[in-house]
């Protein structure tokens, strides 16, 4: 279990090859903060002057991405932080944007909302934006990217169902966990392993880990809901779980634990 000090809610969003974990936590004053966890030390991160800051993604260089909001505004801005240098990410025409993941090439994926109030994914590469729209989707989010520039995300169909996708070399491929009514991928490794959330008709929601050997459910012991948000090249997985009291906590599932249950 990962809980930031004084937090009422903690979400672990990404983990890199060095074992550093990032995410967000909420406090009783209804504010949201970013955090970095190195070893056993939690470090709060906030954009100067922001009333809301989240860290969503992390690469092996220590660069982070996420979203932030100024006081009095409802719209978020995405950002990429490289050391002390911050680049705000706002695709052309965006009213609101969030960045979700960054790879070691400093390519970024995320989502934005334009004047038509439709959410679209974006791929930020070499200072330029590529808009990602799944064909015939009412909504598209790009949530994860690896160093081969393979992208995963979610799209909503006209019937309101939520599906996953893989984008490679300009082409979309759908992703649906067998038996699930909702499939929401969040991250992809260079080996093509994918983690995310799968929800089923009985209302239960689990994290999932898709690899060459198949799809595995991830359920934190005693939790009513588990989400897998990030995975590193070793196979360590981080995310969030919720107990019956409604409170959310972060977690890390070590690759050695997964292998021990194969």
mmCIF file of C-alpha atoms in Angstrom:
data_model
loop_
_atom_site.group_PDB
_atom_site.id
_atom_site.type_symbol
_atom_site.label_atom_id
_atom_site.label_comp_id
_atom_site.label_asym_id
_atom_site.label_seq_id
_atom_site.Cartn_x
_atom_site.Cartn_y
_atom_site.Cartn_z
ATOM 1 C CA UNK A 1 0.000 0.000 0.000
ATOM 2 C CA UNK A 2 1.254 3.473 -0.922
ATOM 3 C CA UNK A 3 -0.256 6.421 0.954
ATOM 4 C CA UNK A 4 1.162 9.933 0.886
ATOM 5 C CA UNK A 5 1.305 11.555 4.336
ATOM 6 C CA UNK A 6 -1.911 13.495 5.171
ATOM 7 C CA UNK A 7 -3.620 12.164 2.018
ATOM 8 C CA UNK A 8 -7.257 11.123 1.866
ATOM 9 C CA UNK A 9 -6.666 9.561 -1.573
ATOM 10 C CA UNK A 10 -3.468 8.396 -3.301
ATOM 11 C CA UNK A 11 -3.042 7.242 -6.908
ATOM 12 C CA UNK A 12 0.251 5.790 -8.177
ATOM 13 C CA UNK A 13 0.400 6.503 -11.910
ATOM 14 C CA UNK A 14 3.803 5.499 -13.273
ATOM 15 C CA UNK A 15 7.029 3.736 -12.332
ATOM 16 C CA UNK A 16 10.359 3.903 -14.169
ATOM 17 C CA UNK A 17 13.315 1.551 -14.534
ATOM 18 C CA UNK A 18 14.983 3.026 -11.444
ATOM 19 C CA UNK A 19 11.919 2.244 -9.333
ATOM 20 C CA UNK A 20 10.841 5.880 -8.908
ATOM 21 C CA UNK A 21 7.054 6.219 -8.626
ATOM 22 C CA UNK A 22 4.910 9.269 -9.410
ATOM 23 C CA UNK A 23 1.250 10.075 -9.023
ATOM 24 C CA UNK A 24 -1.222 12.333 -7.284
ATOM 25 C CA UNK A 25 -2.854 12.663 -3.895
ATOM 26 C CA UNK A 26 -5.815 14.574 -2.487
ATOM 27 C CA UNK A 27 -5.940 16.312 0.883
ATOM 28 C CA UNK A 28 -8.846 17.213 3.163
ATOM 29 C CA UNK A 29 -8.879 20.797 1.848
ATOM 30 C CA UNK A 30 -9.957 19.319 -1.536
ATOM 31 C CA UNK A 31 -6.670 20.144 -3.219
ATOM 32 C CA UNK A 32 -4.804 17.788 -5.548
ATOM 33 C CA UNK A 33 -1.014 17.541 -5.489
ATOM 34 C CA UNK A 34 1.584 15.604 -7.425
ATOM 35 C CA UNK A 35 4.126 13.351 -5.734
ATOM 36 C CA UNK A 36 7.393 11.594 -6.460
ATOM 37 C CA UNK A 37 8.422 8.564 -4.415
ATOM 38 C CA UNK A 38 12.107 7.661 -4.319
ATOM 39 C CA UNK A 39 12.793 4.745 -2.039
ATOM 40 C CA UNK A 40 10.588 5.462 0.976
ATOM 41 C CA UNK A 41 10.637 9.255 0.632
ATOM 42 C CA UNK A 42 7.540 11.038 -0.681
ATOM 43 C CA UNK A 43 8.181 14.428 -2.270
ATOM 44 C CA UNK A 44 5.253 16.745 -3.022
ATOM 45 C CA UNK A 45 5.310 18.442 -6.417
ATOM 46 C CA UNK A 46 3.260 21.489 -7.382
ATOM 47 C CA UNK A 47 3.385 23.878 -10.333
ATOM 48 C CA UNK A 48 4.056 27.347 -8.854
ATOM 49 C CA UNK A 49 0.796 29.287 -8.536
ATOM 50 C CA UNK A 50 -1.398 26.265 -9.374
ATOM 51 C CA UNK A 51 -4.453 25.223 -7.368
ATOM 52 C CA UNK A 52 -4.358 21.750 -8.928
ATOM 53 C CA UNK A 53 -1.315 19.706 -9.952
ATOM 54 C CA UNK A 54 -1.089 16.080 -10.969
ATOM 55 C CA UNK A 55 1.806 13.970 -12.222
ATOM 56 C CA UNK A 56 0.581 11.288 -14.605
ATOM 57 C CA UNK A 57 3.639 10.007 -16.445
ATOM 58 C CA UNK A 58 7.367 9.422 -15.949
ATOM 59 C CA UNK A 59 10.254 8.192 -18.084
ATOM 60 C CA UNK A 60 13.611 6.607 -17.227
ATOM 61 C CA UNK A 61 15.342 10.015 -17.437
ATOM 62 C CA UNK A 62 13.147 11.369 -14.647
ATOM 63 C CA UNK A 63 11.076 13.658 -16.909
ATOM 64 C CA UNK A 64 7.441 13.934 -15.820
ATOM 65 C CA UNK A 65 4.158 14.971 -17.431
ATOM 66 C CA UNK A 66 0.704 15.759 -16.122
ATOM 67 C CA UNK A 67 -1.824 18.544 -15.812
ATOM 68 C CA UNK A 68 -2.208 21.730 -13.795
ATOM 69 C CA UNK A 69 -4.802 24.446 -13.299
ATOM 70 C CA UNK A 70 -4.640 28.094 -12.340
ATOM 71 C CA UNK A 71 -6.859 29.466 -9.542
ATOM 72 C CA UNK A 72 -10.305 30.452 -10.794
ATOM 73 C CA UNK A 73 -10.057 28.367 -13.973
ATOM 74 C CA UNK A 74 -11.878 25.154 -14.858
ATOM 75 C CA UNK A 75 -9.539 24.180 -17.698
ATOM 76 C CA UNK A 76 -6.332 22.218 -17.217
ATOM 77 C CA UNK A 77 -3.045 22.666 -19.017
ATOM 78 C CA UNK A 78 -0.771 19.784 -19.837
ATOM 79 C CA UNK A 79 2.938 20.043 -19.086
ATOM 80 C CA UNK A 80 6.279 18.353 -19.651
ATOM 81 C CA UNK A 81 8.936 18.898 -16.986
ATOM 82 C CA UNK A 82 12.557 18.178 -17.924
ATOM 83 C CA UNK A 83 14.699 18.925 -14.900
ATOM 84 C CA UNK A 84 13.746 22.479 -13.960
ATOM 85 C CA UNK A 85 12.437 23.321 -17.454
ATOM 86 C CA UNK A 86 8.666 23.194 -17.921
ATOM 87 C CA UNK A 87 6.908 23.176 -21.285
ATOM 88 C CA UNK A 88 3.151 23.729 -21.197
ATOM 89 C CA UNK A 89 1.366 21.494 -23.696
ATOM 90 C CA UNK A 90 -1.692 22.948 -25.391
ATOM 91 C CA UNK A 91 -2.550 21.512 -28.808
ATOM 92 C CA UNK A 92 -3.918 24.073 -31.317
ATOM 93 C CA UNK A 93 -7.545 24.866 -30.542
ATOM 94 C CA UNK A 94 -7.452 23.226 -27.115
ATOM 95 C CA UNK A 95 -9.565 24.661 -24.300
ATOM 96 C CA UNK A 96 -8.236 22.120 -21.815
ATOM 97 C CA UNK A 97 -5.474 19.509 -21.973
ATOM 98 C CA UNK A 98 -3.732 16.853 -19.901
ATOM 99 C CA UNK A 99 -0.518 14.974 -20.635
ATOM 100 C CA UNK A 100 -0.543 11.312 -19.628
ATOM 101 C CA UNK A 101 2.812 9.739 -20.506
ATOM 102 C CA UNK A 102 6.303 10.538 -21.781
ATOM 103 C CA UNK A 103 8.863 8.131 -23.240
ATOM 104 C CA UNK A 104 12.657 8.320 -23.164
ATOM 105 C CA UNK A 105 12.634 10.295 -26.447
ATOM 106 C CA UNK A 106 10.530 12.948 -24.658
ATOM 107 C CA UNK A 107 7.543 12.205 -26.883
ATOM 108 C CA UNK A 108 4.312 12.898 -24.998
ATOM 109 C CA UNK A 109 0.754 11.623 -25.317
ATOM 110 C CA UNK A 110 -2.411 13.008 -23.773
ATOM 111 C CA UNK A 111 -5.869 14.336 -24.484
ATOM 112 C CA UNK A 112 -7.464 17.709 -25.087
ATOM 113 C CA UNK A 113 -10.914 19.239 -25.430
ATOM 114 C CA UNK A 114 -11.602 21.769 -28.208
ATOM 115 C CA UNK A 115 -14.452 24.245 -28.796
ATOM 116 C CA UNK A 116 -16.774 21.444 -29.979
ATOM 117 C CA UNK A 117 -16.428 19.863 -26.509
ATOM 118 C CA UNK A 118 -15.079 16.611 -27.966
ATOM 119 C CA UNK A 119 -12.050 14.940 -26.387
ATOM 120 C CA UNK A 120 -9.250 13.907 -28.732
ATOM 121 C CA UNK A 121 -5.897 12.323 -28.161
ATOM 122 C CA UNK A 122 -2.614 14.010 -29.006
ATOM 123 C CA UNK A 123 0.930 12.887 -29.746
ATOM 124 C CA UNK A 124 3.562 15.582 -29.123
ATOM 125 C CA UNK A 125 6.780 14.859 -31.010
ATOM 126 C CA UNK A 126 9.698 17.174 -31.854
ATOM 127 C CA UNK A 127 7.648 20.250 -30.995
ATOM 128 C CA UNK A 128 4.666 19.283 -33.175
ATOM 129 C CA UNK A 129 1.237 17.873 -32.340
ATOM 130 C CA UNK A 130 -0.440 14.936 -34.054
ATOM 131 C CA UNK A 131 -4.158 14.627 -33.307
ATOM 132 C CA UNK A 132 -5.358 11.079 -32.644
ATOM 133 C CA UNK A 133 -9.004 10.310 -33.451
ATOM 134 C CA UNK A 134 -10.147 6.710 -33.408
ATOM 135 C CA UNK A 135 -12.449 6.169 -36.451
ATOM 136 C CA UNK A 136 -16.113 6.877 -35.630
ATOM 137 C CA UNK A 137 -15.308 7.421 -31.936
ATOM 138 C CA UNK A 138 -17.167 9.972 -29.838
ATOM 139 C CA UNK A 139 -14.084 10.376 -27.615
ATOM 140 C CA UNK A 140 -10.401 9.441 -27.852
ATOM 141 C CA UNK A 141 -7.718 9.510 -25.126
ATOM 142 C CA UNK A 142 -4.047 8.658 -25.711
ATOM 143 C CA UNK A 143 -2.754 7.401 -22.370
ATOM 144 C CA UNK A 144 0.499 5.503 -22.866
ATOM 145 C CA UNK A 145 3.545 5.444 -25.165
ATOM 146 C CA UNK A 146 6.700 3.330 -25.326
ATOM 147 C CA UNK A 147 10.120 4.043 -26.821
ATOM 148 C CA UNK A 148 9.050 2.526 -30.172
ATOM 149 C CA UNK A 149 6.334 5.213 -30.361
ATOM 150 C CA UNK A 150 3.569 2.667 -29.996
ATOM 151 C CA UNK A 151 0.608 4.336 -28.289
ATOM 152 C CA UNK A 152 -2.288 2.932 -26.290
ATOM 153 C CA UNK A 153 -5.478 4.641 -25.181
ATOM 154 C CA UNK A 154 -9.250 4.459 -25.047
ATOM 155 C CA UNK A 155 -12.110 5.344 -27.350
ATOM 156 C CA UNK A 156 -15.863 5.534 -26.839
ATOM 157 C CA UNK A 157 -18.220 4.051 -29.407
ATOM 158 C CA UNK A 158 -21.632 5.451 -30.360
ATOM 159 C CA UNK A 159 -23.375 2.984 -28.037
ATOM 160 C CA UNK A 160 -21.476 4.444 -25.076
ATOM 161 C CA UNK A 161 -19.110 1.492 -24.614
ATOM 162 C CA UNK A 162 -15.452 2.159 -23.867
ATOM 163 C CA UNK A 163 -12.723 0.258 -25.669
ATOM 164 C CA UNK A 164 -8.955 0.304 -25.856
ATOM 165 C CA UNK A 165 -6.680 0.814 -28.840
ATOM 166 C CA UNK A 166 -3.109 0.398 -29.980
ATOM 167 C CA UNK A 167 -1.728 2.972 -32.441
ATOM 168 C CA UNK A 168 1.323 1.931 -34.425
ATOM 169 C CA UNK A 169 2.740 3.601 -37.542
ATOM 170 C CA UNK A 170 -0.441 5.613 -38.079
ATOM 171 C CA UNK A 171 -2.851 2.672 -37.771
ATOM 172 C CA UNK A 172 -5.338 1.878 -34.989
ATOM 173 C CA UNK A 173 -5.984 -1.622 -33.660
ATOM 174 C CA UNK A 174 -8.805 -2.180 -31.133
ATOM 175 C CA UNK A 175 -8.102 -3.726 -27.721
ATOM 176 C CA UNK A 176 -10.823 -5.413 -25.666
ATOM 177 C CA UNK A 177 -10.214 -7.671 -22.680
ATOM 178 C CA UNK A 178 -12.287 -10.862 -23.237
ATOM 179 C CA UNK A 179 -15.611 -10.647 -21.394
ATOM 180 C CA UNK A 180 -15.137 -7.033 -20.334
ATOM 181 C CA UNK A 181 -17.730 -4.315 -20.909
ATOM 182 C CA UNK A 182 -15.059 -1.597 -20.566
ATOM 183 C CA UNK A 183 -11.377 -1.801 -21.477
ATOM 184 C CA UNK A 184 -9.160 1.172 -20.603
ATOM 185 C CA UNK A 185 -5.430 0.679 -21.353
ATOM 186 C CA UNK A 186 -3.057 3.042 -19.546
ATOM 187 C CA UNK A 187 0.532 2.038 -20.342
ATOM 188 C CA UNK A 188 2.649 -0.038 -22.729
ATOM 189 C CA UNK A 189 6.228 -1.310 -22.432
ATOM 190 C CA UNK A 190 8.823 -1.687 -25.191
ATOM 191 C CA UNK A 191 8.020 -5.425 -25.128
ATOM 192 C CA UNK A 192 4.367 -4.654 -25.894
ATOM 193 C CA UNK A 193 3.000 -5.485 -22.447
ATOM 194 C CA UNK A 194 -0.103 -3.403 -21.655
ATOM 195 C CA UNK A 195 -1.787 -2.589 -18.346
ATOM 196 C CA UNK A 196 -5.050 -0.841 -17.572
ATOM 197 C CA UNK A 197 -8.586 -1.290 -16.248
ATOM 198 C CA UNK A 198 -11.188 -3.866 -17.260
ATOM 199 C CA UNK A 199 -14.782 -3.694 -16.039
ATOM 200 C CA UNK A 200 -17.258 -6.542 -16.281
ATOM 201 C CA UNK A 201 -21.031 -6.925 -16.437
ATOM 202 C CA UNK A 202 -21.279 -7.802 -12.754
ATOM 203 C CA UNK A 203 -19.931 -4.332 -11.932
ATOM 204 C CA UNK A 204 -16.534 -5.609 -10.804
ATOM 205 C CA UNK A 205 -13.420 -3.817 -12.032
ATOM 206 C CA UNK A 206 -9.905 -5.205 -12.131
ATOM 207 C CA UNK A 207 -6.547 -4.145 -13.334
ATOM 208 C CA UNK A 208 -5.297 -6.123 -16.316
ATOM 209 C CA UNK A 209 -1.869 -7.066 -17.592
ATOM 210 C CA UNK A 210 -1.698 -8.197 -21.218
ATOM 211 C CA UNK A 211 1.463 -9.938 -22.404
ATOM 212 C CA UNK A 212 2.477 -12.567 -24.951
ATOM 213 C CA UNK A 213 1.259 -15.255 -22.541
ATOM 214 C CA UNK A 214 -2.252 -13.815 -22.281
ATOM 215 C CA UNK A 215 -4.330 -11.480 -20.098
ATOM 216 C CA UNK A 216 -4.045 -11.561 -16.314
ATOM 217 C CA UNK A 217 -6.433 -9.920 -13.856
ATOM 218 C CA UNK A 218 -4.947 -7.787 -11.084
ATOM 219 C CA UNK A 219 -6.994 -7.537 -7.886
ATOM 220 C CA UNK A 220 -5.549 -6.045 -4.703
ATOM 221 C CA UNK A 221 -6.523 -8.268 -1.724
ATOM 222 C CA UNK A 222 -9.729 -7.020 -0.093
ATOM 223 C CA UNK A 223 -10.306 -4.294 -2.687
ATOM 224 C CA UNK A 224 -13.640 -3.651 -4.398
ATOM 225 C CA UNK A 225 -11.874 -2.023 -7.378
ATOM 226 C CA UNK A 226 -8.323 -2.162 -8.714
ATOM 227 C CA UNK A 227 -6.748 -0.124 -11.514
ATOM 228 C CA UNK A 228 -3.337 -0.739 -13.109
ATOM 229 C CA UNK A 229 -1.861 2.579 -14.260
ATOM 230 C CA UNK A 230 1.813 2.064 -15.046
ATOM 231 C CA UNK A 231 4.439 -0.597 -15.763
ATOM 232 C CA UNK A 232 8.229 -0.417 -16.122
ATOM 233 C CA UNK A 233 10.597 -2.530 -18.200
ATOM 234 C CA UNK A 234 11.135 -4.952 -15.293
ATOM 235 C CA UNK A 235 7.391 -5.599 -15.178
ATOM 236 C CA UNK A 236 6.665 -3.792 -11.896
ATOM 237 C CA UNK A 237 3.084 -2.442 -11.953
ATOM 238 C CA UNK A 238 1.606 0.521 -10.069
ATOM 239 C CA UNK A 239 -1.939 1.768 -9.711
ATOM 240 C CA UNK A 240 -4.828 2.405 -7.357
ATOM 241 C CA UNK A 241 -7.182 0.230 -5.357
ATOM 242 C CA UNK A 242 -10.367 1.098 -3.502
ATOM 243 C CA UNK A 243 -11.664 -0.476 -0.313
ATOM 244 C CA UNK A 244 -15.287 -0.801 0.796
ATOM 245 C CA UNK A 245 -15.023 2.503 2.700
ATOM 246 C CA UNK A 246 -14.532 4.273 -0.642
ATOM 247 C CA UNK A 247 -10.981 5.427 0.083
ATOM 248 C CA UNK A 248 -8.361 4.970 -2.627
ATOM 249 C CA UNK A 249 -4.759 3.922 -2.084
ATOM 250 C CA UNK A 250 -1.762 3.467 -4.327
ATOM 251 C CA UNK A 251 0.091 0.179 -4.737
ATOM 252 C CA UNK A 252 3.094 -1.404 -6.410
ATOM 253 C CA UNK A 253 3.051 -5.004 -7.613
ATOM 254 C CA UNK A 254 6.569 -6.288 -8.128
ATOM 255 C CA UNK A 255 7.356 -8.361 -11.207
ATOM 256 C CA UNK A 256 8.752 -11.094 -8.959
ATOM 257 C CA UNK A 257 5.318 -11.437 -7.333
ATOM 258 C CA UNK A 258 3.631 -11.806 -10.721
ATOM 259 C CA UNK A 259 6.107 -14.468 -11.808
ATOM 260 C CA UNK A 260 5.592 -16.312 -8.554
ATOM 261 C CA UNK A 261 1.890 -16.701 -9.386
ATOM 262 C CA UNK A 262 2.307 -17.891 -12.967
#
